[in-house]
Amino acid sequence: QTAFELGDALGALGAALANKAAGIHAVYLVDDEKEKLKRFDDVARRAEAAIAALPKEANSHYFRAFSLGRHSQLISIAKALSQGLAGKVRESLDATLKIAPKHAEAHTALGLYHAEIVGKIGGMIASLTYGAKGASAEEHCKTAIKLTPDAPIALIEYANALLLIHGDKKEDEAAALYAKAIKLKPRDAMEALDIAHAKAQME
């Protein structure tokens, strides 16, 4: 709450701080789906204002992708694709990585972008229509882990990507990634929430 208020008061200069706090709160601590969608839409609006003011700041673009990606996960894949959300997410992640090639969370998000589309509509259509590929999903997720080996979310989302692409065939590998994430010591509230979520998934 304090991080959000401090960031929001600074406008575009504090947008990344406000969006991170609001986004993580919405992901893990807001249960109502309509309220979640409203929060993600607020993050998107703040990110778009930040892009207009600070176009060379990687996190301006990243949080637009984050918010639209999370919004897409709450509605049907058909609806998300028909609204053009996939293209907007990809555009923002590409912009983020062009500015900051070592932005680990953007690599994780791009990995999930590929995995979600491949998992939902199949490899051939995903590749032809959206340029989404299972191999690219794994490559980006592995890059994120190399960049931030002690970040629980990098391991957790790689596990999720493997399950989206391969299903039960990669269940053991995904479980091992979750187990590794759970053993990490959280460095902040976000990582504590990531680890708590991973533990809940393993129960």
GROMACS .gro file of C-alpha atoms in nm:
model
  203
    1GLN     CA    1   0.000   0.000   0.000
    2THR     CA    2   0.277   0.243   0.094
    3ALA     CA    3   0.477   0.157  -0.218
    4PHE     CA    4   0.170   0.208  -0.435
    5GLU     CA    5   0.086   0.544  -0.278
    6LEU     CA    6   0.444   0.673  -0.301
    7GLY     CA    7   0.475   0.563  -0.664
    8ASP     CA    8   0.134   0.689  -0.770
    9ALA     CA    9   0.202   1.032  -0.619
   10LEU     CA   10   0.508   1.069  -0.847
   11GLY     CA   11   0.310   1.020  -1.169
   12ALA     CA   12   0.509   0.876  -1.459
   13LEU     CA   13   0.833   0.878  -1.254
   14GLY     CA   14   0.680   0.645  -0.996
   15ALA     CA   15   0.463   0.442  -1.232
   16ALA     CA   16   0.681   0.129  -1.220
   17LEU     CA   17   0.673   0.126  -0.839
   18ALA     CA   18   0.296   0.183  -0.824
   19ASN     CA   19   0.229  -0.074  -1.096
   20LYS     CA   20   0.446  -0.341  -0.936
   21ALA     CA   21   0.273  -0.298  -0.599
   22ALA     CA   22  -0.077  -0.281  -0.748
   23GLY     CA   23  -0.014  -0.565  -0.991
   24ILE     CA   24   0.124  -0.813  -0.738
   25HIS     CA   25  -0.154  -0.722  -0.493
   26ALA     CA   26  -0.415  -0.792  -0.762
   27VAL     CA   27  -0.255  -1.122  -0.867
   28TYR     CA   28  -0.232  -1.275  -0.520
   29LEU     CA   29  -0.454  -1.086  -0.276
   30VAL     CA   30  -0.766  -0.985  -0.469
   31ASP     CA   31  -1.014  -1.271  -0.510
   32ASP     CA   32  -1.299  -1.107  -0.701
   33GLU     CA   33  -1.242  -1.140  -1.078
   34LYS     CA   34  -1.418  -0.814  -1.167
   35GLU     CA   35  -1.204  -0.630  -0.914
   36LYS     CA   36  -0.890  -0.800  -1.050
   37LEU     CA   37  -0.978  -0.687  -1.404
   38LYS     CA   38  -1.036  -0.332  -1.280
   39ARG     CA   39  -0.695  -0.333  -1.107
   40PHE     CA   40  -0.519  -0.463  -1.418
   41ASP     CA   41  -0.694  -0.201  -1.631
   42ASP     CA   42  -0.571   0.068  -1.389
   43VAL     CA   43  -0.215  -0.068  -1.420
   44ALA     CA   44  -0.247  -0.060  -1.800
   45ARG     CA   45  -0.366   0.302  -1.800
   46ARG     CA   46  -0.082   0.407  -1.569
   47ALA     CA   47   0.168   0.219  -1.788
   48GLU     CA   48   0.039   0.383  -2.106
   49ALA     CA   49   0.074   0.727  -1.947
   50ALA     CA   50   0.429   0.630  -1.846
   51ILE     CA   51   0.508   0.517  -2.203
   52ALA     CA   52   0.393   0.858  -2.332
   53ALA     CA   53   0.608   1.041  -2.074
   54LEU     CA   54   0.906   0.803  -2.050
   55PRO     CA   55   0.921   0.598  -2.373
   56LYS     CA   56   1.284   0.496  -2.315
   57GLU     CA   57   1.211   0.348  -1.971
   58ALA     CA   58   1.184  -0.033  -2.004
   59ASN     CA   59   0.936  -0.072  -1.719
   60SER     CA   60   0.690   0.168  -1.880
   61HIS     CA   61   0.648  -0.093  -2.155
   62TYR     CA   62   0.685  -0.397  -1.929
   63PHE     CA   63   0.393  -0.309  -1.704
   64ARG     CA   64   0.166  -0.252  -2.002
   65ALA     CA   65   0.250  -0.608  -2.111
   66PHE     CA   66   0.210  -0.737  -1.753
   67SER     CA   67  -0.134  -0.582  -1.709
   68LEU     CA   68  -0.270  -0.686  -2.050
   69GLY     CA   69  -0.128  -1.036  -2.006
   70ARG     CA   70  -0.290  -1.078  -1.665
   71HIS     CA   71  -0.616  -0.937  -1.804
   72SER     CA   72  -0.600  -1.194  -2.086
   73GLN     CA   73  -0.559  -1.480  -1.836
   74LEU     CA   74  -0.886  -1.383  -1.667
   75ILE     CA   75  -1.098  -1.384  -1.982
   76SER     CA   76  -1.135  -1.658  -2.244
   77ILE     CA   77  -0.845  -1.709  -2.483
   78ALA     CA   78  -1.083  -1.653  -2.777
   79LYS     CA   79  -1.193  -1.319  -2.632
   80ALA     CA   80  -0.834  -1.213  -2.557
   81LEU     CA   81  -0.719  -1.300  -2.910
   82SER     CA   82  -1.021  -1.135  -3.074
   83GLN     CA   83  -0.951  -0.815  -2.877
   84GLY     CA   84  -0.596  -0.812  -3.010
   85LEU     CA   85  -0.448  -0.838  -2.660
   86ALA     CA   86  -0.186  -1.094  -2.764
   87GLY     CA   87  -0.039  -0.854  -3.020
   88LYS     CA   88  -0.030  -0.570  -2.766
   89VAL     CA   89   0.143  -0.788  -2.506
   90ARG     CA   90   0.404  -0.900  -2.761
   91GLU     CA   91   0.459  -0.544  -2.883
   92SER     CA   92   0.523  -0.419  -2.529
   93LEU     CA   93   0.752  -0.708  -2.435
   94ASP     CA   94   0.954  -0.662  -2.753
   95ALA     CA   95   0.986  -0.291  -2.669
   96THR     CA   96   1.095  -0.375  -2.313
   97LEU     CA   97   1.365  -0.617  -2.427
   98LYS     CA   98   1.489  -0.381  -2.698
   99ILE     CA   99   1.558  -0.122  -2.425
  100ALA     CA  100   1.670  -0.371  -2.158
  101PRO     CA  101   1.781  -0.707  -2.309
  102LYS     CA  102   1.850  -0.846  -1.960
  103HIS     CA  103   1.504  -0.767  -1.817
  104ALA     CA  104   1.441  -1.105  -1.654
  105GLU     CA  105   1.071  -1.056  -1.586
  106ALA     CA  106   1.013  -0.957  -1.948
  107HIS     CA  107   1.185  -1.279  -2.061
  108THR     CA  108   0.960  -1.478  -1.825
  109ALA     CA  109   0.652  -1.295  -1.954
  110LEU     CA  110   0.753  -1.352  -2.317
  111GLY     CA  111   0.807  -1.720  -2.239
  112LEU     CA  112   0.456  -1.736  -2.096
  113TYR     CA  113   0.321  -1.548  -2.399
  114HIS     CA  114   0.451  -1.823  -2.628
  115ALA     CA  115   0.343  -2.102  -2.393
  116GLU     CA  116  -0.011  -1.971  -2.333
  117ILE     CA  117  -0.085  -1.940  -2.705
  118VAL     CA  118   0.072  -2.275  -2.799
  119GLY     CA  119  -0.110  -2.442  -2.511
  120LYS     CA  120  -0.448  -2.294  -2.603
  121ILE     CA  121  -0.459  -2.312  -2.983
  122GLY     CA  122  -0.190  -2.565  -3.078
  123GLY     CA  123   0.161  -2.532  -3.212
  124MET     CA  124   0.096  -2.492  -3.584
  125ILE     CA  125  -0.175  -2.223  -3.561
  126ALA     CA  126   0.014  -2.047  -3.282
  127SER     CA  127   0.328  -2.031  -3.494
  128LEU     CA  128   0.157  -1.924  -3.818
  129THR     CA  129  -0.077  -1.668  -3.665
  130TYR     CA  130   0.115  -1.523  -3.370
  131GLY     CA  131   0.475  -1.640  -3.417
  132ALA     CA  132   0.438  -1.829  -3.088
  133LYS     CA  133   0.656  -2.138  -3.044
  134GLY     CA  134   0.714  -2.385  -2.764
  135ALA     CA  135   1.090  -2.373  -2.815
  136SER     CA  136   1.087  -1.993  -2.781
  137ALA     CA  137   0.886  -2.020  -2.459
  138GLU     CA  138   1.146  -2.248  -2.304
  139GLU     CA  139   1.435  -2.035  -2.430
  140HIS     CA  140   1.300  -1.715  -2.274
  141CYS     CA  141   1.215  -1.886  -1.945
  142LYS     CA  142   1.565  -2.036  -1.924
  143THR     CA  143   1.716  -1.693  -1.995
  144ALA     CA  144   1.517  -1.546  -1.706
  145ILE     CA  145   1.646  -1.818  -1.472
  146LYS     CA  146   2.005  -1.751  -1.581
  147LEU     CA  147   1.959  -1.379  -1.518
  148THR     CA  148   1.784  -1.423  -1.180
  149PRO     CA  149   1.860  -1.775  -1.048
  150ASP     CA  150   1.730  -1.689  -0.699
  151ALA     CA  151   1.395  -1.545  -0.814
  152PRO     CA  152   1.110  -1.789  -0.732
  153ILE     CA  153   0.886  -1.650  -1.007
  154ALA     CA  154   1.134  -1.740  -1.283
  155LEU     CA  155   1.126  -2.106  -1.175
  156ILE     CA  156   0.750  -2.112  -1.112
  157GLU     CA  157   0.659  -1.962  -1.449
  158TYR     CA  158   0.899  -2.194  -1.632
  159ALA     CA  159   0.717  -2.484  -1.468
  160ASN     CA  160   0.383  -2.335  -1.576
  161ALA     CA  161   0.510  -2.290  -1.932
  162LEU     CA  162   0.623  -2.654  -1.951
  163LEU     CA  163   0.279  -2.772  -1.838
  164LEU     CA  164   0.103  -2.545  -2.087
  165ILE     CA  165   0.311  -2.675  -2.377
  166HIS     CA  166   0.366  -3.040  -2.284
  167GLY     CA  167   0.097  -3.123  -2.028
  168ASP     CA  168   0.153  -3.433  -1.815
  169LYS     CA  169   0.469  -3.528  -2.005
  170LYS     CA  170   0.662  -3.257  -1.819
  171GLU     CA  171   0.484  -3.292  -1.484
  172ASP     CA  172   0.792  -3.424  -1.300
  173GLU     CA  173   1.015  -3.149  -1.438
  174ALA     CA  174   0.757  -2.885  -1.344
  175ALA     CA  175   0.725  -3.030  -0.993
  176ALA     CA  176   1.103  -3.017  -0.951
  177LEU     CA  177   1.103  -2.647  -1.051
  178TYR     CA  178   0.826  -2.573  -0.802
  179ALA     CA  179   1.017  -2.760  -0.530
  180LYS     CA  180   1.329  -2.557  -0.606
  181ALA     CA  181   1.131  -2.231  -0.589
  182ILE     CA  182   0.980  -2.325  -0.252
  183LYS     CA  183   1.326  -2.377  -0.102
  184LEU     CA  184   1.439  -2.024  -0.188
  185LYS     CA  185   1.446  -1.756   0.081
  186PRO     CA  186   1.211  -1.469  -0.014
  187ARG     CA  187   1.380  -1.130  -0.038
  188ASP     CA  188   1.062  -0.923  -0.036
  189ALA     CA  189   0.684  -0.945  -0.001
  190MET     CA  190   0.637  -1.033  -0.368
  191GLU     CA  191   0.873  -1.331  -0.347
  192ALA     CA  192   0.702  -1.445  -0.026
  193LEU     CA  193   0.369  -1.442  -0.214
  194ASP     CA  194   0.525  -1.626  -0.510
  195ILE     CA  195   0.656  -1.898  -0.281
  196ALA     CA  196   0.328  -1.925  -0.088
  197HIS     CA  197   0.147  -1.970  -0.421
  198ALA     CA  198   0.391  -2.240  -0.530
  199LYS     CA  199   0.342  -2.423  -0.200
  200ALA     CA  200  -0.037  -2.410  -0.243
  201GLN     CA  201  -0.003  -2.558  -0.593
  202MET     CA  202   0.203  -2.847  -0.458
  203GLU     CA  203  -0.050  -2.944  -0.189
   0.00000   0.00000   0.00000
